PDB file of C-alpha atoms (C1' of nucleotides) in Angstrom:
ATOM      1  CA  UNK D   1      16.685  13.415  11.991  1.00  0.00           C
ATOM      2  CA  UNK D   2      13.970  11.664  11.134  1.00  0.00           C
ATOM      3  CA  UNK D   3      11.581   9.722  13.792  1.00  0.00           C
ATOM      4  CA  UNK D   4      10.416   6.218  13.269  1.00  0.00           C
ATOM      5  CA  UNK D   5       7.072   7.485  13.572  1.00  0.00           C
ATOM      6  CA  UNK D   6       7.283   9.776  10.584  1.00  0.00           C
ATOM      7  CA  UNK D   7       7.915   6.535   8.764  1.00  0.00           C
ATOM      8  CA  UNK D   8       5.368   4.693  10.183  1.00  0.00           C
ATOM      9  CA  UNK D   9       3.402   7.889   9.169  1.00  0.00           C
ATOM     10  CA  UNK D  10       4.065   8.221   5.623  1.00  0.00           C
ATOM     11  CA  UNK D  11       4.154   4.486   5.026  1.00  0.00           C
ATOM     12  CA  UNK D  12       0.480   4.365   6.285  1.00  0.00           C
ATOM     13  CA  UNK D  13      -0.182   7.444   3.992  1.00  0.00           C
ATOM     14  CA  UNK D  14       1.581   5.549   0.829  1.00  0.00           C
ATOM     15  CA  UNK D  15      -0.466   2.205   1.768  1.00  0.00           C
ATOM     16  CA  UNK D  16      -3.687   4.066   1.329  1.00  0.00           C
ATOM     17  CA  UNK D  17      -2.776   5.705  -1.532  1.00  0.00           C
ATOM     18  CA  UNK D  18      -1.612   2.075  -3.423  1.00  0.00           C
ATOM     19  CA  UNK D  19      -5.354   0.743  -3.414  1.00  0.00           C
ATOM     20  CA  UNK D  20      -6.616   1.669  -7.104  1.00  0.00           C
ATOM     21  CA  UNK D  21     -10.352   2.393  -5.769  1.00  0.00           C
ATOM     22  CA  UNK D  22      -8.571   4.519  -2.869  1.00  0.00           C
ATOM     23  CA  UNK D  23      -6.560   6.583  -5.140  1.00  0.00           C
ATOM     24  CA  UNK D  24      -9.812   7.116  -6.917  1.00  0.00           C
ATOM     25  CA  UNK D  25     -11.765   8.194  -4.724  1.00  0.00           C
ATOM     26  CA  UNK D  26      -8.878  10.618  -3.188  1.00  0.00           C
ATOM     27  CA  UNK D  27      -8.273  11.675  -6.891  1.00  0.00           C
ATOM     28  CA  UNK D  28     -11.960  12.741  -6.897  1.00  0.00           C
ATOM     29  CA  UNK D  29     -11.604  14.205  -3.774  1.00  0.00           C
ATOM     30  CA  UNK D  30      -8.837  16.516  -5.046  1.00  0.00           C
ATOM     31  CA  UNK D  31     -10.758  17.208  -8.165  1.00  0.00           C
ATOM     32  CA  UNK D  32     -13.306  18.651  -6.207  1.00  0.00           C
ATOM     33  CA  UNK D  33     -11.194  21.355  -4.631  1.00  0.00           C
ATOM     34  CA  UNK D  34     -11.046  23.191  -1.362  1.00  0.00           C
ATOM     35  CA  UNK D  35     -14.959  23.081  -1.242  1.00  0.00           C
ATOM     36  CA  UNK D  36     -14.819  19.091  -1.383  1.00  0.00           C
ATOM     37  CA  UNK D  37     -17.564  17.410  -2.134  1.00  0.00           C
ATOM     38  CA  UNK D  38     -20.200  15.000  -0.044  1.00  0.00           C
ATOM     39  CA  UNK D  39     -20.086  11.133   0.274  1.00  0.00           C
ATOM     40  CA  UNK D  40     -23.312  10.430  -2.061  1.00  0.00           C
ATOM     41  CA  UNK D  41     -21.518  12.627  -4.827  1.00  0.00           C
ATOM     42  CA  UNK D  42     -18.434  10.528  -4.626  1.00  0.00           C
ATOM     43  CA  UNK D  43     -20.289   7.077  -4.632  1.00  0.00           C
ATOM     44  CA  UNK D  44     -22.058   8.252  -7.941  1.00  0.00           C
ATOM     45  CA  UNK D  45     -18.500   9.171  -9.495  1.00  0.00           C
ATOM     46  CA  UNK D  46     -16.961   6.362  -8.735  1.00  0.00           C
ATOM     47  CA  UNK D  47     -19.817   3.652  -8.705  1.00  0.00           C
ATOM     48  CA  UNK D  48     -19.017   1.373  -5.535  1.00  0.00           C
ATOM     49  CA  UNK D  49     -21.444   0.463  -2.600  1.00  0.00           C
ATOM     50  CA  UNK D  50     -21.690   2.901  -0.202  1.00  0.00           C
ATOM     51  CA  UNK D  51     -20.432   0.557   2.449  1.00  0.00           C
ATOM     52  CA  UNK D  52     -17.323   0.184   0.454  1.00  0.00           C
ATOM     53  CA  UNK D  53     -16.849   3.471  -0.148  1.00  0.00           C
ATOM     54  CA  UNK D  54     -16.931   4.427   3.537  1.00  0.00           C
ATOM     55  CA  UNK D  55     -14.318   1.728   4.478  1.00  0.00           C
ATOM     56  CA  UNK D  56     -11.941   3.631   2.119  1.00  0.00           C
ATOM     57  CA  UNK D  57     -12.969   6.933   3.139  1.00  0.00           C
ATOM     58  CA  UNK D  58     -12.074   6.026   6.775  1.00  0.00           C
ATOM     59  CA  UNK D  59      -8.881   4.827   5.623  1.00  0.00           C
ATOM     60  CA  UNK D  60      -8.291   7.801   4.320  1.00  0.00           C
ATOM     61  CA  UNK D  61      -9.019   9.905   6.933  1.00  0.00           C
ATOM     62  CA  UNK D  62      -7.281   7.867   9.407  1.00  0.00           C
ATOM     63  CA  UNK D  63      -3.937   8.271   7.669  1.00  0.00           C
ATOM     64  CA  UNK D  64      -4.624  12.385   7.889  1.00  0.00           C
ATOM     65  CA  UNK D  65      -4.969  12.392   3.950  1.00  0.00           C
ATOM     66  CA  UNK D  66      -8.670  13.604   3.836  1.00  0.00           C
ATOM     67  CA  UNK D  67     -11.363  14.982   6.615  1.00  0.00           C
ATOM     68  CA  UNK D  68     -14.909  15.163   6.426  1.00  0.00           C
ATOM     69  CA  UNK D  69     -17.392  17.689   7.952  1.00  0.00           C
ATOM     70  CA  UNK D  70     -21.159  17.021   8.754  1.00  0.00           C
ATOM     71  CA  UNK D  71     -23.335  19.437   6.939  1.00  0.00           C
ATOM     72  CA  UNK D  72     -26.938  18.387   8.205  1.00  0.00           C
ATOM     73  CA  UNK D  73     -27.663  14.903   6.460  1.00  0.00           C
ATOM     74  CA  UNK D  74     -24.529  15.220   4.267  1.00  0.00           C
ATOM     75  CA  UNK D  75     -21.079  14.289   4.759  1.00  0.00           C
ATOM     76  CA  UNK D  76     -18.660  16.445   2.882  1.00  0.00           C
ATOM     77  CA  UNK D  77     -15.122  15.072   2.440  1.00  0.00           C
ATOM     78  CA  UNK D  78     -12.154  16.962   1.299  1.00  0.00           C
ATOM     79  CA  UNK D  79      -8.762  16.233   0.570  1.00  0.00           C
ATOM     80  CA  UNK D  80      -6.169  17.419   3.102  1.00  0.00           C
ATOM     81  CA  UNK D  81      -3.718  19.529   0.851  1.00  0.00           C
ATOM     82  CA  UNK D  82      -0.949  19.578   3.199  1.00  0.00           C
ATOM     83  CA  UNK D  83      -0.603  16.235   4.201  1.00  0.00           C
ATOM     84  CA  UNK D  84      -0.118  15.314   0.708  1.00  0.00           C
ATOM     85  CA  UNK D  85       2.625  17.949   0.393  1.00  0.00           C
ATOM     86  CA  UNK D  86       4.070  16.383   3.158  1.00  0.00           C
ATOM     87  CA  UNK D  87       3.884  13.176   1.781  1.00  0.00           C
ATOM     88  CA  UNK D  88       5.798  14.634  -1.313  1.00  0.00           C
ATOM     89  CA  UNK D  89       8.051  16.094   0.776  1.00  0.00           C
ATOM     90  CA  UNK D  90       9.039  13.023   2.529  1.00  0.00           C
ATOM     91  CA  UNK D  91       9.479  11.510  -0.815  1.00  0.00           C
ATOM     92  CA  UNK D  92      11.670  14.242  -2.066  1.00  0.00           C
ATOM     93  CA  UNK D  93      13.897  14.737   1.042  1.00  0.00           C
ATOM     94  CA  UNK D  94      14.190  11.187   2.236  1.00  0.00           C
ATOM     95  CA  UNK D  95      14.663   9.546  -1.046  1.00  0.00           C
ATOM     96  CA  UNK D  96      16.736  12.228  -2.876  1.00  0.00           C
ATOM     97  CA  UNK D  97      14.928  12.323  -6.185  1.00  0.00           C
ATOM     98  CA  UNK D  98      16.276  15.612  -6.692  1.00  0.00           C
ATOM     99  CA  UNK D  99      20.054  15.025  -6.048  1.00  0.00           C
ATOM    100  CA  UNK D 100      19.415  11.562  -8.431  1.00  0.00           C
ATOM    101  CA  UNK D 101      17.775  13.985 -11.076  1.00  0.00           C
ATOM    102  CA  UNK D 102      20.594  16.486 -10.804  1.00  0.00           C
ATOM    103  CA  UNK D 103      23.471  14.124 -10.935  1.00  0.00           C
ATOM    104  CA  UNK D 104      22.972  11.890 -13.896  1.00  0.00           C
ATOM    105  CA  UNK D 105      26.485  10.916 -13.532  1.00  0.00           C
ATOM    106  CA  UNK D 106      27.953   8.042 -11.658  1.00  0.00           C
ATOM    107  CA  UNK D 107      29.221   9.993  -8.792  1.00  0.00           C
ATOM    108  CA  UNK D 108      26.613  10.026  -6.736  1.00  0.00           C
ATOM    109  CA  UNK D 109      27.780   8.499  -3.732  1.00  0.00           C
ATOM    110  CA  UNK D 110      27.581  12.175  -1.967  1.00  0.00           C
ATOM    111  CA  UNK D 111      26.173  12.914   1.468  1.00  0.00           C
ATOM    112  CA  UNK D 112      23.110  13.866  -0.489  1.00  0.00           C
ATOM    113  CA  UNK D 113      22.223  10.370  -1.084  1.00  0.00           C
ATOM    114  CA  UNK D 114      23.727   8.939   2.393  1.00  0.00           C
TER     115      UNK D 114
ATOM    116  CA  UNK V   1      -5.143  12.367 -21.217  1.00  0.00           C
ATOM    117  CA  UNK V   2      -3.964  10.065 -18.468  1.00  0.00           C
ATOM    118  CA  UNK V   3      -4.878   6.234 -18.980  1.00  0.00           C
ATOM    119  CA  UNK V   4      -5.790   3.542 -16.791  1.00  0.00           C
ATOM    120  CA  UNK V   5      -2.681   1.578 -16.972  1.00  0.00           C
ATOM    121  CA  UNK V   6      -0.759   4.596 -15.631  1.00  0.00           C
ATOM    122  CA  UNK V   7      -3.147   4.792 -12.434  1.00  0.00           C
ATOM    123  CA  UNK V   8      -2.541   1.362 -11.896  1.00  0.00           C
ATOM    124  CA  UNK V   9       1.045   1.578 -12.091  1.00  0.00           C
ATOM    125  CA  UNK V  10       1.480   4.444  -9.791  1.00  0.00           C
ATOM    126  CA  UNK V  11      -0.858   2.628  -7.527  1.00  0.00           C
ATOM    127  CA  UNK V  12       1.340  -0.414  -7.425  1.00  0.00           C
ATOM    128  CA  UNK V  13       4.345   1.833  -6.500  1.00  0.00           C
ATOM    129  CA  UNK V  14       2.419   3.425  -3.983  1.00  0.00           C
ATOM    130  CA  UNK V  15       1.507   0.034  -2.307  1.00  0.00           C
ATOM    131  CA  UNK V  16       4.749  -1.321  -2.614  1.00  0.00           C
ATOM    132  CA  UNK V  17       6.361   1.977  -0.470  1.00  0.00           C
ATOM    133  CA  UNK V  18       2.982   1.819   1.836  1.00  0.00           C
ATOM    134  CA  UNK V  19       4.751  -1.324   3.326  1.00  0.00           C
ATOM    135  CA  UNK V  20       6.681  -0.296   6.665  1.00  0.00           C
ATOM    136  CA  UNK V  21       9.460  -2.888   5.635  1.00  0.00           C
ATOM    137  CA  UNK V  22       9.876  -2.673   2.235  1.00  0.00           C
ATOM    138  CA  UNK V  23       9.885   1.393   2.775  1.00  0.00           C
ATOM    139  CA  UNK V  24      12.755   0.831   5.098  1.00  0.00           C
ATOM    140  CA  UNK V  25      14.534  -1.667   1.885  1.00  0.00           C
ATOM    141  CA  UNK V  26      13.967   1.179  -0.719  1.00  0.00           C
ATOM    142  CA  UNK V  27      15.418   3.999   1.684  1.00  0.00           C
ATOM    143  CA  UNK V  28      18.656   2.049   2.262  1.00  0.00           C
ATOM    144  CA  UNK V  29      18.251   1.470  -1.528  1.00  0.00           C
ATOM    145  CA  UNK V  30      18.069   5.297  -2.112  1.00  0.00           C
ATOM    146  CA  UNK V  31      20.685   5.654   0.936  1.00  0.00           C
ATOM    147  CA  UNK V  32      23.324   3.832  -0.934  1.00  0.00           C
ATOM    148  CA  UNK V  33      23.125   5.729  -4.364  1.00  0.00           C
ATOM    149  CA  UNK V  34      23.772   4.819  -7.659  1.00  0.00           C
ATOM    150  CA  UNK V  35      26.650   2.443  -7.017  1.00  0.00           C
ATOM    151  CA  UNK V  36      23.502   0.502  -5.420  1.00  0.00           C
ATOM    152  CA  UNK V  37      24.156  -2.244  -2.550  1.00  0.00           C
ATOM    153  CA  UNK V  38      24.475  -6.268  -2.624  1.00  0.00           C
ATOM    154  CA  UNK V  39      21.435  -8.173  -1.246  1.00  0.00           C
ATOM    155  CA  UNK V  40      23.528  -9.669   1.701  1.00  0.00           C
ATOM    156  CA  UNK V  41      24.661  -5.993   3.012  1.00  0.00           C
ATOM    157  CA  UNK V  42      21.048  -4.763   2.507  1.00  0.00           C
ATOM    158  CA  UNK V  43      20.481  -8.019   4.858  1.00  0.00           C
ATOM    159  CA  UNK V  44      22.860  -7.001   7.400  1.00  0.00           C
ATOM    160  CA  UNK V  45      21.609  -3.205   7.693  1.00  0.00           C
ATOM    161  CA  UNK V  46      17.890  -4.227   7.503  1.00  0.00           C
ATOM    162  CA  UNK V  47      18.057  -7.056   9.742  1.00  0.00           C
ATOM    163  CA  UNK V  48      15.325  -9.277   8.337  1.00  0.00           C
ATOM    164  CA  UNK V  49      15.177 -13.221   6.694  1.00  0.00           C
ATOM    165  CA  UNK V  50      17.211 -13.568   3.655  1.00  0.00           C
ATOM    166  CA  UNK V  51      13.462 -14.847   2.134  1.00  0.00           C
ATOM    167  CA  UNK V  52      11.715 -12.146   4.100  1.00  0.00           C
ATOM    168  CA  UNK V  53      13.724  -9.478   2.019  1.00  0.00           C
ATOM    169  CA  UNK V  54      13.907 -11.462  -1.249  1.00  0.00           C
ATOM    170  CA  UNK V  55      10.287 -11.581  -1.129  1.00  0.00           C
ATOM    171  CA  UNK V  56      10.553  -7.598  -0.505  1.00  0.00           C
ATOM    172  CA  UNK V  57      12.678  -6.775  -2.913  1.00  0.00           C
ATOM    173  CA  UNK V  58      11.023  -8.897  -5.631  1.00  0.00           C
ATOM    174  CA  UNK V  59       7.913  -6.631  -5.443  1.00  0.00           C
ATOM    175  CA  UNK V  60      10.215  -2.999  -5.412  1.00  0.00           C
ATOM    176  CA  UNK V  61      11.450  -4.612  -8.815  1.00  0.00           C
ATOM    177  CA  UNK V  62       8.250  -5.766 -10.165  1.00  0.00           C
ATOM    178  CA  UNK V  63       6.485  -2.408  -9.706  1.00  0.00           C
ATOM    179  CA  UNK V  64      10.114  -0.744 -11.264  1.00  0.00           C
ATOM    180  CA  UNK V  65      11.229   0.761  -8.196  1.00  0.00           C
ATOM    181  CA  UNK V  66      14.571  -0.625  -7.889  1.00  0.00           C
ATOM    182  CA  UNK V  67      16.548  -2.944  -9.948  1.00  0.00           C
ATOM    183  CA  UNK V  68      19.184  -6.057  -9.638  1.00  0.00           C
ATOM    184  CA  UNK V  69      22.274  -6.808 -11.581  1.00  0.00           C
ATOM    185  CA  UNK V  70      24.074  -9.859 -10.821  1.00  0.00           C
ATOM    186  CA  UNK V  71      27.979  -9.194 -10.089  1.00  0.00           C
ATOM    187  CA  UNK V  72      29.431 -12.811  -9.355  1.00  0.00           C
ATOM    188  CA  UNK V  73      27.841 -14.536  -6.700  1.00  0.00           C
ATOM    189  CA  UNK V  74      26.480 -10.954  -5.572  1.00  0.00           C
ATOM    190  CA  UNK V  75      23.260  -9.569  -6.468  1.00  0.00           C
ATOM    191  CA  UNK V  76      23.798  -5.650  -6.586  1.00  0.00           C
ATOM    192  CA  UNK V  77      20.487  -3.644  -6.128  1.00  0.00           C
ATOM    193  CA  UNK V  78      19.796  -0.108  -7.019  1.00  0.00           C
ATOM    194  CA  UNK V  79      16.909   2.361  -6.537  1.00  0.00           C
ATOM    195  CA  UNK V  80      15.117   3.171  -9.931  1.00  0.00           C
ATOM    196  CA  UNK V  81      15.583   7.386  -9.156  1.00  0.00           C
ATOM    197  CA  UNK V  82      13.663   8.162 -12.569  1.00  0.00           C
ATOM    198  CA  UNK V  83      10.394   5.700 -11.430  1.00  0.00           C
ATOM    199  CA  UNK V  84      10.718   7.487  -7.977  1.00  0.00           C
ATOM    200  CA  UNK V  85      10.630  10.906 -10.001  1.00  0.00           C
ATOM    201  CA  UNK V  86       7.490   9.482 -12.071  1.00  0.00           C
ATOM    202  CA  UNK V  87       5.609   9.052  -9.210  1.00  0.00           C
ATOM    203  CA  UNK V  88       6.584  11.929  -7.075  1.00  0.00           C
ATOM    204  CA  UNK V  89       5.091  13.883 -10.727  1.00  0.00           C
ATOM    205  CA  UNK V  90       2.314  11.865 -10.422  1.00  0.00           C
ATOM    206  CA  UNK V  91       1.511  12.905  -7.004  1.00  0.00           C
ATOM    207  CA  UNK V  92       2.166  16.678  -7.647  1.00  0.00           C
ATOM    208  CA  UNK V  93       0.548  16.708 -11.139  1.00  0.00           C
ATOM    209  CA  UNK V  94      -2.443  14.360 -10.644  1.00  0.00           C
ATOM    210  CA  UNK V  95      -2.958  15.621  -7.069  1.00  0.00           C
ATOM    211  CA  UNK V  96      -2.248  19.400  -7.887  1.00  0.00           C
ATOM    212  CA  UNK V  97      -0.464  19.622  -4.923  1.00  0.00           C
ATOM    213  CA  UNK V  98       1.466  22.812  -5.926  1.00  0.00           C
ATOM    214  CA  UNK V  99      -2.091  24.468  -6.944  1.00  0.00           C
ATOM    215  CA  UNK V 100      -3.443  23.821  -3.045  1.00  0.00           C
ATOM    216  CA  UNK V 101      -0.220  25.256  -1.757  1.00  0.00           C
ATOM    217  CA  UNK V 102      -0.071  28.294  -3.755  1.00  0.00           C
ATOM    218  CA  UNK V 103      -3.839  28.734  -3.338  1.00  0.00           C
ATOM    219  CA  UNK V 104      -4.534  29.085   0.548  1.00  0.00           C
ATOM    220  CA  UNK V 105      -7.510  30.890   0.079  1.00  0.00           C
ATOM    221  CA  UNK V 106     -11.095  29.439  -0.571  1.00  0.00           C
ATOM    222  CA  UNK V 107     -11.146  30.082  -4.508  1.00  0.00           C
ATOM    223  CA  UNK V 108      -9.287  26.663  -5.512  1.00  0.00           C
ATOM    224  CA  UNK V 109     -12.195  25.539  -7.790  1.00  0.00           C
ATOM    225  CA  UNK V 110      -9.945  26.471 -10.991  1.00  0.00           C
ATOM    226  CA  UNK V 111      -9.397  24.077 -13.755  1.00  0.00           C
ATOM    227  CA  UNK V 112      -6.219  23.368 -12.175  1.00  0.00           C
ATOM    228  CA  UNK V 113      -8.173  21.219  -9.622  1.00  0.00           C
ATOM    229  CA  UNK V 114     -10.582  19.857 -11.924  1.00  0.00           C
TER     230      UNK V 114
ATOM    231  C1'  DG I   1      33.389 -32.657  -9.626  1.00  0.00           C
ATOM    232  C1'  DG I   2      33.253 -31.222  -4.802  1.00  0.00           C
ATOM    233  C1'  DC I   3      32.667 -27.148  -1.425  1.00  0.00           C
ATOM    234  C1'  DA I   4      31.710 -22.529   0.069  1.00  0.00           C
ATOM    235  C1'  DT I   5      28.840 -18.343  -0.177  1.00  0.00           C
ATOM    236  C1'  DA I   6      24.913 -15.646  -2.132  1.00  0.00           C
ATOM    237  C1'  DT I   7      20.361 -15.511  -2.942  1.00  0.00           C
ATOM    238  C1'  DT I   8      15.836 -17.171  -4.307  1.00  0.00           C
ATOM    239  C1'  DT I   9      11.899 -20.408  -4.544  1.00  0.00           C
ATOM    240  C1'  DC I  10       8.855 -23.476  -1.770  1.00  0.00           C
ATOM    241  C1'  DG I  11       5.387 -24.323   1.613  1.00  0.00           C
ATOM    242  C1'  DA I  12       2.756 -23.652   5.766  1.00  0.00           C
ATOM    243  C1'  DT I  13       0.731 -20.440   8.821  1.00  0.00           C
ATOM    244  C1'  DA I  14      -1.587 -16.414  10.820  1.00  0.00           C
ATOM    245  C1'  DA I  15      -2.764 -11.720   9.916  1.00  0.00           C
ATOM    246  C1'  DC I  16      -4.977  -8.754   6.984  1.00  0.00           C
ATOM    247  C1'  DC I  17      -7.569  -6.676   2.950  1.00  0.00           C
ATOM    248  C1'  DG I  18     -11.218  -5.686  -0.030  1.00  0.00           C
ATOM    249  C1'  DT I  19     -15.671  -6.449  -1.302  1.00  0.00           C
ATOM    250  C1'  DC I  20     -20.714  -6.618  -0.181  1.00  0.00           C
ATOM    251  C1'  DG I  21     -25.512  -6.659   1.558  1.00  0.00           C
ATOM    252  C1'  DA I  22     -28.003  -6.280   5.683  1.00  0.00           C
ATOM    253  C1'  DA I  23     -29.000  -3.740   9.502  1.00  0.00           C
ATOM    254  C1'  DA I  24     -28.013   0.150  12.490  1.00  0.00           C
ATOM    255  C1'  DT I  25     -27.254   5.327  13.255  1.00  0.00           C
ATOM    256  C1'  DA I  26     -27.829  10.324  12.202  1.00  0.00           C
ATOM    257  C1'  DA I  27     -30.444  14.381  10.853  1.00  0.00           C
ATOM    258  C1'  DG I  28     -33.974  16.608   8.872  1.00  0.00           C
ATOM    259  C1'  DT I  29     -38.868  16.977   7.554  1.00  0.00           C
ATOM    260  C1'  DG I  30     -44.001  16.813   8.095  1.00  0.00           C
TER     261       DG I  30
ATOM    262  C1'  DC P   1     -43.413  10.521  16.071  1.00  0.00           C
ATOM    263  C1'  DA P   2     -43.415   8.569  11.594  1.00  0.00           C
ATOM    264  C1'  DC P   3     -41.186   8.765   7.231  1.00  0.00           C
ATOM    265  C1'  DT P   4     -37.355   9.650   4.199  1.00  0.00           C
ATOM    266  C1'  DT P   5     -32.136  10.530   3.012  1.00  0.00           C
ATOM    267  C1'  DA P   6     -27.453  10.051   4.109  1.00  0.00           C
ATOM    268  C1'  DT P   7     -23.962   7.331   5.759  1.00  0.00           C
ATOM    269  C1'  DT P   8     -21.852   4.326   8.974  1.00  0.00           C
ATOM    270  C1'  DT P   9     -21.201  -0.365  11.376  1.00  0.00           C
ATOM    271  C1'  DC P  10     -21.313  -5.077  11.254  1.00  0.00           C
ATOM    272  C1'  DG P  11     -20.483 -10.191  10.007  1.00  0.00           C
ATOM    273  C1'  DA P  12     -19.432 -12.729   6.355  1.00  0.00           C
ATOM    274  C1'  DC P  13     -16.698 -14.300   2.548  1.00  0.00           C
ATOM    275  C1'  DG P  14     -12.838 -15.391  -0.432  1.00  0.00           C
ATOM    276  C1'  DG P  15      -8.665 -13.572  -1.835  1.00  0.00           C
ATOM    277  C1'  DT P  16      -3.658 -11.556  -0.679  1.00  0.00           C
ATOM    278  C1'  DT P  17       0.087 -10.384   2.098  1.00  0.00           C
ATOM    279  C1'  DA P  18       3.817 -10.834   5.604  1.00  0.00           C
ATOM    280  C1'  DT P  19       6.571 -13.977   7.524  1.00  0.00           C
ATOM    281  C1'  DC P  20       9.649 -17.597   8.663  1.00  0.00           C
ATOM    282  C1'  DG P  21      12.750 -21.722   8.110  1.00  0.00           C
ATOM    283  C1'  DA P  22      14.103 -25.493   4.951  1.00  0.00           C
ATOM    284  C1'  DA P  23      15.409 -26.909   0.674  1.00  0.00           C
ATOM    285  C1'  DA P  24      16.707 -25.457  -4.027  1.00  0.00           C
ATOM    286  C1'  DT P  25      19.559 -22.789  -7.227  1.00  0.00           C
ATOM    287  C1'  DA P  26      23.453 -20.016  -9.048  1.00  0.00           C
ATOM    288  C1'  DT P  27      28.333 -18.487  -9.338  1.00  0.00           C
ATOM    289  C1'  DG P  28      33.136 -18.760  -8.097  1.00  0.00           C
ATOM    290  C1'  DC P  29      36.803 -21.284  -6.605  1.00  0.00           C
ATOM    291  C1'  DC P  30      40.233 -25.302  -5.991  1.00  0.00           C
TER     292       DC P  30
END
DNA sequence: GGCATATTTCGATAACCGTCGAAATAAGTG
DNA sequence: CACTTATTTCGACGGTTATCGAAATATGCC
């Protein structure tokens, strides 16, 4: 019901967000909204060398959490909200957060959690 | 409104789940429900050396995603559902997944995303 | 205490990651 | 084409991680 590929895919996204620098970058992307933001502006905002930023952006793009489109000399970066939705969906569905929240009683060996 | 510590905390949890082996371990813990599962059984399920498993469990516990309680010779492991809830809450709130999903139109420079 | 089972700690190894500056590429402008 | 700006690629470095087997520790039982 859930392919191995999916798990590896989601793991790669979690890993990408697990680095504090990358999480900061991703948060900046999200805050930029659908309009996105150029790499250069992102660099100003976060304050890390361009090569480091590029490295992290490549990882965010590789796992699908972000995307880039060229606009002349500027490269505009955007968060892929739908992918984050997928990730949250995975965490909630696979890890039955809701079920756990709903049943604070000890009787949670239900099939929902198995 | 959001401390740096929180971000680092959540990043450490994301990082913990970002490793495929650890994600598998965590999923097994979740499936075990509130009753949890002994380390030994976990080892059978996942099929990795005990020392490796112990290493990963330590990380899951260190970031708060799991806990252990001793029951005689057996060490029982449990997923901390509330911590996962926090994590999902962080992803949804900080990264405005809902807002993005709700407004598929281009006009999403709203304060919700900023 | 001696023994069995469960789990961790230790020590080693190989692979990977984050960071940086310098050099290379991409795109536009005169 | 020369020049500028924007961004990436390259090469290096130090640090961290994942993995394993062997040895050590913890707990209970006889």
